[in-house]
Coordinates of C-alpha atoms in Angstrom, one line a residue:
X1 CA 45.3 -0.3 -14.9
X2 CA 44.7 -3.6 -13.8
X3 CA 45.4 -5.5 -10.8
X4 CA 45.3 -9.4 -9.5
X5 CA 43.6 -10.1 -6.8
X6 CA 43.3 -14.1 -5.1
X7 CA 39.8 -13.7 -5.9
X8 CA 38.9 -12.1 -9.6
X9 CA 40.1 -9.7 -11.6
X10 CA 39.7 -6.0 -10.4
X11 CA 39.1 -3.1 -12.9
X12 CA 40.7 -0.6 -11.5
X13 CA 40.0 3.2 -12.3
X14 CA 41.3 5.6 -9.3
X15 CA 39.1 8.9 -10.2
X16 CA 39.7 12.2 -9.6
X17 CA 37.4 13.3 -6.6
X18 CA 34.8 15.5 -9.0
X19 CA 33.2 13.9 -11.8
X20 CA 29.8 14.4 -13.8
X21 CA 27.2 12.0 -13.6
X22 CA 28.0 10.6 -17.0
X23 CA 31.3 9.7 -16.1
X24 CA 30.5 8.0 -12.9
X25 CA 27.7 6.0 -14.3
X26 CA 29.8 4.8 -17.3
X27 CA 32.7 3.9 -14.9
X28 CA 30.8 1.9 -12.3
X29 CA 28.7 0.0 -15.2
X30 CA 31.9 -1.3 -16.7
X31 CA 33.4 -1.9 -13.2
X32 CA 30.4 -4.0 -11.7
X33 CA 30.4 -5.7 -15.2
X34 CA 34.0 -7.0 -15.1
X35 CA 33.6 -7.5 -11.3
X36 CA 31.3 -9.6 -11.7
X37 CA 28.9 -8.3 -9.0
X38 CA 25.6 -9.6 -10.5
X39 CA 26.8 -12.9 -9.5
X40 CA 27.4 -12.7 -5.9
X41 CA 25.5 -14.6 -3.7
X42 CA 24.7 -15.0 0.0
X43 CA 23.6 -18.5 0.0
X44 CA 21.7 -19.2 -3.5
X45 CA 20.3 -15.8 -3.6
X46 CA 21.8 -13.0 -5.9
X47 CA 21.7 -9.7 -4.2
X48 CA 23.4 -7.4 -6.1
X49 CA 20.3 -5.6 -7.6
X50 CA 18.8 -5.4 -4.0
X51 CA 21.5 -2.9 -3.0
X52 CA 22.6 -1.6 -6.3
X53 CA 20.5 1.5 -6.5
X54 CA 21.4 2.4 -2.9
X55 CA 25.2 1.5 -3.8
X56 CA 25.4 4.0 -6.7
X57 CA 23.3 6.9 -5.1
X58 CA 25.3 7.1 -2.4
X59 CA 28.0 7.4 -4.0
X60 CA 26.8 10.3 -6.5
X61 CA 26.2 11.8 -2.8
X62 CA 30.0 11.8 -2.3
X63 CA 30.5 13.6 -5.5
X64 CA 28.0 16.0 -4.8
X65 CA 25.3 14.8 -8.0
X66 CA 22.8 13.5 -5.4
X67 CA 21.7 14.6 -1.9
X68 CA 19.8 11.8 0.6
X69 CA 19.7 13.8 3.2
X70 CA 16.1 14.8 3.6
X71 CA 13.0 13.2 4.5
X72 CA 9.2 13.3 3.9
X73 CA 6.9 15.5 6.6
X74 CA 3.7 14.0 5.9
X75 CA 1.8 13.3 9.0
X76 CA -0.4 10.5 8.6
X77 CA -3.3 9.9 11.0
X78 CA -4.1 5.9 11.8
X79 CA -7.7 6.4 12.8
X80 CA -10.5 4.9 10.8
X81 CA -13.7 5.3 10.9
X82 CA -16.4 2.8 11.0
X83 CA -17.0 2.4 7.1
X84 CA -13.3 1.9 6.2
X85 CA -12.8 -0.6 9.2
X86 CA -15.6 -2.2 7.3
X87 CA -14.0 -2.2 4.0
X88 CA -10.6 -3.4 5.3
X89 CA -12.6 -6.6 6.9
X90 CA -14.3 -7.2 3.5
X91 CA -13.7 -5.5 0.4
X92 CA -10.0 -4.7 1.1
X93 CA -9.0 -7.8 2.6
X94 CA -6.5 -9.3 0.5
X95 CA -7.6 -12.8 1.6
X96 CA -10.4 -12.3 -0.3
X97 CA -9.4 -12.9 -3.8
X98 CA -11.1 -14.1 -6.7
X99 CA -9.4 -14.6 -10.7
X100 CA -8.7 -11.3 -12.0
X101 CA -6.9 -10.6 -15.7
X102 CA -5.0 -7.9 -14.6
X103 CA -3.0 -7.2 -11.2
X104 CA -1.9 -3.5 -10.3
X105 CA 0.5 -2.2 -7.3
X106 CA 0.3 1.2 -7.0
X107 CA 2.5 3.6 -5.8
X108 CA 3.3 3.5 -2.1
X109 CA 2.6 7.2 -2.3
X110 CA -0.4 9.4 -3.2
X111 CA -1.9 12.6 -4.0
X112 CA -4.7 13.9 -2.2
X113 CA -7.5 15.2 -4.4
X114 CA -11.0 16.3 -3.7
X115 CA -10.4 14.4 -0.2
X116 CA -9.8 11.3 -1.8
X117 CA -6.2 9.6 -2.5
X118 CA -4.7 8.6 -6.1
X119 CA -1.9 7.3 -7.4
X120 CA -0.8 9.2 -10.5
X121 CA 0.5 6.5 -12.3
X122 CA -1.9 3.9 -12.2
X123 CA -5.7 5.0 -11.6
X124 CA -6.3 6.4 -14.6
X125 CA -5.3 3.3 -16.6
X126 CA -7.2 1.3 -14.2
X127 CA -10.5 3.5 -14.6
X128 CA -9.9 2.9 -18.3
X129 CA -9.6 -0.8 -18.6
X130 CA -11.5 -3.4 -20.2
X131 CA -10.3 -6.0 -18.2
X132 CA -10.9 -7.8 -14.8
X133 CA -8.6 -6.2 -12.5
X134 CA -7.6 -5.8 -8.4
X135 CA -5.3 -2.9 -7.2
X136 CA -2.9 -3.9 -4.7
X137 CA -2.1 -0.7 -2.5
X138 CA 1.1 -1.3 -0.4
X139 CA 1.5 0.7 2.8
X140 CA 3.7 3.7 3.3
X141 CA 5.3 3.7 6.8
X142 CA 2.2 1.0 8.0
X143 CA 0.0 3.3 6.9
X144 CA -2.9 2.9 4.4
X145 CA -4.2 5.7 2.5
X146 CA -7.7 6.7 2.6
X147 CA -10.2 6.9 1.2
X148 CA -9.4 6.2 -2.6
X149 CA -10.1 7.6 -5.9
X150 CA -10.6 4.5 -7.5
X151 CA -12.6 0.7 -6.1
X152 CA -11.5 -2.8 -6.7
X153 CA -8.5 -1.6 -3.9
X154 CA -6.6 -4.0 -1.7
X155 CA -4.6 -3.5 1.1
X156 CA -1.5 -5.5 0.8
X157 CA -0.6 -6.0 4.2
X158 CA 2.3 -8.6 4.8
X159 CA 2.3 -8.3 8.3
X160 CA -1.0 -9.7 8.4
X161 CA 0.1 -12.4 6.2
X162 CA 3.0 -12.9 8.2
X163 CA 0.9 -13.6 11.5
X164 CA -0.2 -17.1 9.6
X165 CA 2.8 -18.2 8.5
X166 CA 5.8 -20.4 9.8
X167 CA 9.0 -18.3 11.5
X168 CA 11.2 -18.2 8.8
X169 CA 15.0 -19.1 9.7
X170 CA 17.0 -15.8 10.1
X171 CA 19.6 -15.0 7.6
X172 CA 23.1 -14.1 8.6
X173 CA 26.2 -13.1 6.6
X174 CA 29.6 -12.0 7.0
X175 CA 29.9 -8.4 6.0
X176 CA 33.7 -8.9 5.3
X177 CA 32.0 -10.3 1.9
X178 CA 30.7 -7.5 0.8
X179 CA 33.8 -5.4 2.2
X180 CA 36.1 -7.9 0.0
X181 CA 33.8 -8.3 -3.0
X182 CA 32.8 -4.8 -3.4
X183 CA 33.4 -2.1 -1.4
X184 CA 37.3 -2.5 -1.5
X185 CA 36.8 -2.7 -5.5
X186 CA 34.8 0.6 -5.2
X187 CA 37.6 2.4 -3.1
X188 CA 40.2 1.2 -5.2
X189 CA 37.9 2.7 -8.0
X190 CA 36.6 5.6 -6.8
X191 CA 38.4 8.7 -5.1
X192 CA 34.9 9.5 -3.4
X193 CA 34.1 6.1 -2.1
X194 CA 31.8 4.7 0.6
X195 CA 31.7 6.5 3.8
X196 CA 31.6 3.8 6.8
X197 CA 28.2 4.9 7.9
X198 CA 27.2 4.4 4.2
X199 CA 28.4 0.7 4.3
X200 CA 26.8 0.3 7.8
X201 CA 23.9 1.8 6.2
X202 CA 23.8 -0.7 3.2
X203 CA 24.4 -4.2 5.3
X204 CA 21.7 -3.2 7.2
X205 CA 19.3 -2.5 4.5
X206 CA 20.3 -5.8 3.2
X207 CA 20.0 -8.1 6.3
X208 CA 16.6 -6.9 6.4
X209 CA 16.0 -7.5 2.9
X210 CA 17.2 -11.2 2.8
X211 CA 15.0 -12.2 5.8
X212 CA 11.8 -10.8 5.2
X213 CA 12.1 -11.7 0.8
X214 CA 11.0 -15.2 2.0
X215 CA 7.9 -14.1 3.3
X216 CA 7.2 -11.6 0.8
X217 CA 8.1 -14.7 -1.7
X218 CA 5.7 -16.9 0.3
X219 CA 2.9 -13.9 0.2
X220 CA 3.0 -13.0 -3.7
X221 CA 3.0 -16.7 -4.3
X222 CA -0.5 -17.0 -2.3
X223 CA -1.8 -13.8 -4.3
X224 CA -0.6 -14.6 -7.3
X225 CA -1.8 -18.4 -6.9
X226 CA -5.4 -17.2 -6.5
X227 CA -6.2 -14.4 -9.0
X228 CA -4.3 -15.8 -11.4
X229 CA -3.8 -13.0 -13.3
X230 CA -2.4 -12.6 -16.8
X231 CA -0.3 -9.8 -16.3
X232 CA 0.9 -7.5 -13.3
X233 CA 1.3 -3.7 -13.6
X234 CA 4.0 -2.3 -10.6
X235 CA 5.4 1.2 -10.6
X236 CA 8.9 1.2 -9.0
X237 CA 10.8 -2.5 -9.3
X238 CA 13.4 -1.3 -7.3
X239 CA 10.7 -1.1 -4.1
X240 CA 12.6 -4.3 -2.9
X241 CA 9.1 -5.8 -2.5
X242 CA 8.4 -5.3 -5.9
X243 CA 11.6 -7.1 -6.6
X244 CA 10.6 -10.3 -5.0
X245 CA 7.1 -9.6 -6.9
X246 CA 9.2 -10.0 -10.0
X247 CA 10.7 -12.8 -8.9
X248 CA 7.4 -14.7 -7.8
X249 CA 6.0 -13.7 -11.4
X250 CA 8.6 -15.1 -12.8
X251 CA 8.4 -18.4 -11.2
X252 CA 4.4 -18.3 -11.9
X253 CA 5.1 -17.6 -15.9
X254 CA 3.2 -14.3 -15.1
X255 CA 4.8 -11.0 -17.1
X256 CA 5.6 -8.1 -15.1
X257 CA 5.0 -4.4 -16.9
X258 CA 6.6 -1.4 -15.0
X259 CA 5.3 1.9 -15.5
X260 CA 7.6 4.7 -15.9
X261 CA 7.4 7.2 -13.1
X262 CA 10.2 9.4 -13.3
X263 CA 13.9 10.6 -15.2
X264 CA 15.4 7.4 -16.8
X265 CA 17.6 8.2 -19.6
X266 CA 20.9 7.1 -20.1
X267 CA 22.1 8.4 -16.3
X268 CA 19.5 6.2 -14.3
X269 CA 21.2 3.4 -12.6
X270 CA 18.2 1.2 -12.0
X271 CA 17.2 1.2 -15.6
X272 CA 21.1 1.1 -17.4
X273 CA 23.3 -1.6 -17.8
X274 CA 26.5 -2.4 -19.5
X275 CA 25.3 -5.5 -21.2
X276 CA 21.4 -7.1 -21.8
X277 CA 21.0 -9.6 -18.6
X278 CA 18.3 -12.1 -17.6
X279 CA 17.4 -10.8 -14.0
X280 CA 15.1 -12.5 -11.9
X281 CA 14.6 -9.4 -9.8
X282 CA 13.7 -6.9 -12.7
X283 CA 9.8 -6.6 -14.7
X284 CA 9.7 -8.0 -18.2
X285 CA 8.6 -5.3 -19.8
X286 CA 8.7 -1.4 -19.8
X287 CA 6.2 1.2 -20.4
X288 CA 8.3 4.5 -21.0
X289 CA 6.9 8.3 -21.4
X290 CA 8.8 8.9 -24.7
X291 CA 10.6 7.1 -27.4
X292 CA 13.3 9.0 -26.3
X293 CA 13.5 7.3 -22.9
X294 CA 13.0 3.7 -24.9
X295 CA 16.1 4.5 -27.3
X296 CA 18.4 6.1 -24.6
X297 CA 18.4 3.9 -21.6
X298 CA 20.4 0.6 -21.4
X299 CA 17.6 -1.4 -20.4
X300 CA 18.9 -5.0 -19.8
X301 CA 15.7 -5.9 -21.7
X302 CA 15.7 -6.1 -25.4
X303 CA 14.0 -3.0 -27.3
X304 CA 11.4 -4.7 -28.3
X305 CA 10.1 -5.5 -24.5
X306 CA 10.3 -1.2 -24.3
X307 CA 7.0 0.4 -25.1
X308 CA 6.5 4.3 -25.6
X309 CA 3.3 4.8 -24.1
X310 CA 3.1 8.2 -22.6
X311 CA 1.8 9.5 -19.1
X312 CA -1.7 9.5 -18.3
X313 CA -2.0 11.9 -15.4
X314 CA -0.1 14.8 -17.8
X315 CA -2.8 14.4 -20.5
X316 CA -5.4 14.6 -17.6
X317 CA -3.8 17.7 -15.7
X318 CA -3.2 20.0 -19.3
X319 CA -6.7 19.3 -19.7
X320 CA -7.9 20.3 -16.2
X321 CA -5.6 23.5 -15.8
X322 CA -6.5 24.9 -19.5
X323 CA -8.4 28.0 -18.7
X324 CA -6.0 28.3 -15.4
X325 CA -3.4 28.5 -18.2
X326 CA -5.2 31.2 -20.6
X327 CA -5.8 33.3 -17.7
X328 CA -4.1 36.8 -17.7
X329 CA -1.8 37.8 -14.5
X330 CA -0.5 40.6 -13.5
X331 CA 3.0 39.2 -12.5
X332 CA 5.0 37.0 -15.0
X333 CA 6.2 33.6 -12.5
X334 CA 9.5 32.2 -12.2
X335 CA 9.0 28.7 -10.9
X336 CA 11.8 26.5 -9.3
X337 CA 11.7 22.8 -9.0
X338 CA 14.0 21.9 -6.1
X339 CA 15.4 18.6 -5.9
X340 CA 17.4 19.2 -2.2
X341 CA 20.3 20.9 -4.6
X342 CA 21.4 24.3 -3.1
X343 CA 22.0 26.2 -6.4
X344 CA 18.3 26.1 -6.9
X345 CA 17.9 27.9 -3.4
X346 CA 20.9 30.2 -4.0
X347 CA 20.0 30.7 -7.7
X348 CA 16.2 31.7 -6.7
X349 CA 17.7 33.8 -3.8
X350 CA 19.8 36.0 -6.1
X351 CA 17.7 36.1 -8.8
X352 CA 15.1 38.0 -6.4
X353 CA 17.6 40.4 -5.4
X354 CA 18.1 41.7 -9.5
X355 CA 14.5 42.2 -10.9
X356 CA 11.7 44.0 -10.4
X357 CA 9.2 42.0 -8.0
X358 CA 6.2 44.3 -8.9
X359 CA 6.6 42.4 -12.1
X360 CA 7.9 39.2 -11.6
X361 CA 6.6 36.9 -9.1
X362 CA 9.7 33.8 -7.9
X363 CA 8.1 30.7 -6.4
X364 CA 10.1 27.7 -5.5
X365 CA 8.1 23.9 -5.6
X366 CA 10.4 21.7 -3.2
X367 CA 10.0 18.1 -3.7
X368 CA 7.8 16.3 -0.9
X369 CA 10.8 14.9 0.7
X370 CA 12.3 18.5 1.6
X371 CA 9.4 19.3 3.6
X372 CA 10.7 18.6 6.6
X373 CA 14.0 20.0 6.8
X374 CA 14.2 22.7 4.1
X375 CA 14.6 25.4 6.7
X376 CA 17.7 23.9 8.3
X377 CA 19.2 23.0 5.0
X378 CA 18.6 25.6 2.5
X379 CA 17.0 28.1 5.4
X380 CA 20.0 30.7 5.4
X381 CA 20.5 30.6 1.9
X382 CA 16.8 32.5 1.5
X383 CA 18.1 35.2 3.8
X384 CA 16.9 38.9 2.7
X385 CA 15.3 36.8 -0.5
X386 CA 11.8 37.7 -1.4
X387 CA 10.3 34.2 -2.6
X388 CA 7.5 32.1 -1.8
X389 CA 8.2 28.8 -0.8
X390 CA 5.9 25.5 -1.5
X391 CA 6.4 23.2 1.0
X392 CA 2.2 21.4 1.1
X393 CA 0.5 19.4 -1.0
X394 CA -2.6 21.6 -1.6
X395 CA -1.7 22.1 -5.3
X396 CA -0.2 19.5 -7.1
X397 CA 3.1 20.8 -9.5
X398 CA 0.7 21.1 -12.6
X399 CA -1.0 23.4 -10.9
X400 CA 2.1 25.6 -11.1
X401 CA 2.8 24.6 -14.8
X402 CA -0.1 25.7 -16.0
X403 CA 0.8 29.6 -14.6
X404 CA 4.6 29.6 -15.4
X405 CA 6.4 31.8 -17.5
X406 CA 9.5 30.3 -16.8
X407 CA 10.6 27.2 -15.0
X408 CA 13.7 26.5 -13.4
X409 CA 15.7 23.2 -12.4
X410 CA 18.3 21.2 -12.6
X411 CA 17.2 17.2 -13.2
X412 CA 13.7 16.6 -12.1
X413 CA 11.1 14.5 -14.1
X414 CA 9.0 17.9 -14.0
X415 CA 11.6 19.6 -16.0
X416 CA 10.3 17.3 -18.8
X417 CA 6.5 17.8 -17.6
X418 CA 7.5 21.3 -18.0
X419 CA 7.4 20.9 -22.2
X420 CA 3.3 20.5 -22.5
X421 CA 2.8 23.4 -21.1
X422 CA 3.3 27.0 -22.8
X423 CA 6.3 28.0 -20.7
X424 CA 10.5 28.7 -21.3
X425 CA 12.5 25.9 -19.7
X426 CA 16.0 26.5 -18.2
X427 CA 18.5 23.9 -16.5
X428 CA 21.6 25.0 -14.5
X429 CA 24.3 23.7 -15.4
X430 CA 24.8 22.2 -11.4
X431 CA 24.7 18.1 -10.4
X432 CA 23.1 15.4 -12.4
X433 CA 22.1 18.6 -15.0
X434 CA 23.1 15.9 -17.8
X435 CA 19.9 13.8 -17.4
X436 CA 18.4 17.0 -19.3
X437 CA 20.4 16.8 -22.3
X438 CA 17.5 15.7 -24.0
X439 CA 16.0 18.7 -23.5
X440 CA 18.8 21.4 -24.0
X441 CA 20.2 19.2 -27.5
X442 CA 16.8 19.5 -28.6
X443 CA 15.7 23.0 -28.9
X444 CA 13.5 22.4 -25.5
X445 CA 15.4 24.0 -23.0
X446 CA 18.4 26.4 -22.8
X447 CA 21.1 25.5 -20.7
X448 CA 22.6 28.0 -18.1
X449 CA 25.6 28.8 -15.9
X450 CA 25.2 31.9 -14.1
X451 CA 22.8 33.9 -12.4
X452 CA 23.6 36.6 -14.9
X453 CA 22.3 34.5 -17.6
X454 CA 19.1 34.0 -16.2
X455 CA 18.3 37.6 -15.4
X456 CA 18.9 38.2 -18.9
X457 CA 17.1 35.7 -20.3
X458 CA 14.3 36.8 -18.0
X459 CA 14.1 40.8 -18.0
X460 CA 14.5 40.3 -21.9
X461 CA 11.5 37.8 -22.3
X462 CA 13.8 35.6 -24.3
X463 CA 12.4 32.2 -25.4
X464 CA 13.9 29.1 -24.8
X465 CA 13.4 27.0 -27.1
X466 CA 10.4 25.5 -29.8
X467 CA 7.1 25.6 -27.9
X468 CA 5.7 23.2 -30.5
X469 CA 8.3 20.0 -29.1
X470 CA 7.0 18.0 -26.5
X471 CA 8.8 15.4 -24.7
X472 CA 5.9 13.1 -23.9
X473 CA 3.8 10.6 -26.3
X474 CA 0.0 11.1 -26.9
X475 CA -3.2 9.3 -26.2
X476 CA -1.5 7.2 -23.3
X477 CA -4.4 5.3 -22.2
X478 CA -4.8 4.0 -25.6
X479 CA -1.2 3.1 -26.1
X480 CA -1.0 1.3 -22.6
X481 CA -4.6 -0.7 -23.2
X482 CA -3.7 -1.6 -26.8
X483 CA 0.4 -2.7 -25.3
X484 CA -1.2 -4.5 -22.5
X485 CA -3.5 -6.7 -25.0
X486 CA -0.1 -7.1 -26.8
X487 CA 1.5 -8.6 -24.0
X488 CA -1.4 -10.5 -23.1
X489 CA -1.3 -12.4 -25.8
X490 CA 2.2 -13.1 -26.7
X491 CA 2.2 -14.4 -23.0
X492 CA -0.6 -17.0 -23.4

């Protein structure tokens, strides 16, 4: 129905308190459509997109389709040594800039390999280019990984820059905005609504946003002003830093490229929307795994900004972990992917409880963020369960790939890793399980509901779908360099 307000119009569609992730994405896309929240403002700045992705997970936490609760264990030690204290003065120093054709941001996080740090997403590109180029790393939690895979690294360090500018003016707001403009639209739309602490959660976030995006504005502007670069590479735009990089780009006439690094589909809420938009906040162009992520998700870009490019560091790891694939074994694995969803603990639990562990061997991956509380959340559900838990970084998840006979999940981006390599692929039928339609519609994957089904797919060896489908595009590297010159030169 619909309902008058003094203020706008209000879509309202009271839901029932379960829903699947398709129908909660579809609903809130129309709703902040006709609601008009993309053109809010606090002062002149529009802030919708800052909070939006916080906004919509939290509410897929209240219908049980997302969980935040968990956090990342890595312990990360601030010493230097003499050499890198060296490197940060000169090399690293981001005051030091000279003109560069191409500038990268990395991922805030990184894998350790041979004692040295990457970033899966954009090192291998980097190693490969033809072009003039700086890395920008940011920090994760103030710190600055160490030492790198690659050269031509930067630490972007705002608080440095920060230290030589002007205080900025604080920015304050009324939270009975957002209360009036959007959370009581979302309660009158949603049975599962905001939580207070959630809200409380979100103002905060946002506060903090607003008053340090003018420095950050100020900061890409000096960076951006001296390399000069003719296009920018980021991972993640909706790093609210990476926003405001957008933003500065945009005011420089410099094009933005995002790297996929994960699910996007048509379920993503950071990369669907109900109608193509000109946002200031979000990169100009997109460089997807699969034309299946470039015809599926409602990017707000048109198609032909959308490029299929591939992944880089899956071409790299099948190659790596080919004779680790080949190799006989005595046990046939079972591999998990846990996303903080209990079904996959309860699932891997039970499962070890019905078959023979003298021939089957059940491993469950947890996602880096689980690391530090897995035990008290998932702990009792592994009671009297005989399975080996990953919770390190020693091996990275390809490593597991490449040995699976079977791997297990619900929604994560290794479920569709999980197709280059010679393994059967299964999705419970639990949460967001829809972002794997893909998969399960395409004679990839077989879609379960039961423990039952499992065991029988397992002690009978059955296969689950065509071996010879992948998910991903080849010869990434090439794609990316030869889409890159593209966009170079349609940007001159």
């Amino acid at each position: 129905m619909i309902k008058e307000s003094f203020f706008k119009t209000v879509i309202i569609w009271k839901t029932r308190d379960r829903m699947t992730s398709e129908e909660l994405i579809e609903k809130f896309l129309e709703i902040e459509d006709q609601n008009h929240f993309f053109d809010l403002k606090i002062g002149n700045i529009k802030f919708w997109l800052y909070i939006r992705f916080d906004v919509y997970t939290s509410l897929m936490e209240n219908y049980g389709l997302f969980n935040k609760n968990t956090s990342i264990n890595e312990k990360f030690d601030n010493r230097i040594n003499l050499m890198e204290l060296i490197n940060r003065m000169t090399v690293k120093n981001q005051f030091f800039l000279f003109k560069k054709e191409i500038l990268i941001f990395s991922s805030s996080r990184k894998v350790k390999e041979n004692s040295r740090y990457r970033c899966v997403y954009t090192d291998l590109l980097s190693e490969n280019l033809d072009n003039s180029y700086y890395i920008f790393d940011n920090s994760t939690d103030g710190f600055f990984y160490y030492p790198r895979y690659v050269s031509r690294v930067k630490n972007s360090d705002i608080n440095s820059f920060k230290a030589l500018c002007k205080k900025k003016d604080k920015i304050v707001f009324d939270g009975r905005m957002l209360e009036e403009r959007i959370y009581n639209i979302l309660e009158q739309s949603f049975e599962n609504s905001l939580t207070t602490k959630q809200k409380v959660r979100i103002n905060t976030a946002l506060v903090n946003i607003l008053n340090e995006r003018n420095y950050y504005r100020s900061y890409y502007h000096f960076i951006l002003k001296r390399i000069k670069p003719k296009v920018i590479v980021i991972v993640c735009y909706y790093d609210f830093r990476m926003m405001i990089l957008c933003e500065a780009a945009k005011e420089l006439g410099i094009p933005v490229i995002e790297l996929q690094h994960g699910v996007i589909g048509k379920e993503h809420i950071s990369y669907n929307f109900f109608r193509k938009r000109k946002l200031k906040s979000f990169p100009d162009y997109i460089f997807t795994f699969s034309r299946e992520d470039r015809e599926t998700a409602r990017f707000p870009l048109s198609r032909s900004r959308i490029y299929a490019v591939g992944y880089p560091e899956m071409e790299y790891k099948i190659r790596k972990y080919e004779k680790l694939r080949l190799k006989a074994r005595k046990k046939k694995k079972i591999l998990f992917i846990s996303q903080s969803i209990k079904e996959i603990f309860e699932y891997a639990a039970e499962l070890s409880k019905r078959i023979d562990l003298d021939q089957y061997e059940i491993i469950v991956k947890l996602h880096p963020r689980e690391f530090g509380n897995w035990r008290k959340e998932f702990g009792k559900l592994l009671e009297d369960a005989d399975v080996t838990i990953i919770d390190n970084l020693d091996r990275d998840i390809y490593f597991y790939l490449a040995q699976a006979d079977y791997v297990v999940g619900i929604f994560s981006t290794v479920m569709l890793e999980a197709t280059m390599f010679d393994t059967n692929i299964v999705i419970i039928k639990k949460a967001s399980y829809t972002y794997m339609k893909k998969l399960y519609e395409n004679d990839m994957a077989v879609l379960i509901d039961s423990v039952d089904e499992l065991q029988r797919i397992v002690v009978n060896n059955i296969s689950t779908g065509n071996s010879e489908k992948t998910y991903f595009e080849k010869n990434s590297i090439s794609n990316m360099k030869t889409a890159i010159r593209e966009i170079m030169r349609k940007d001159e």
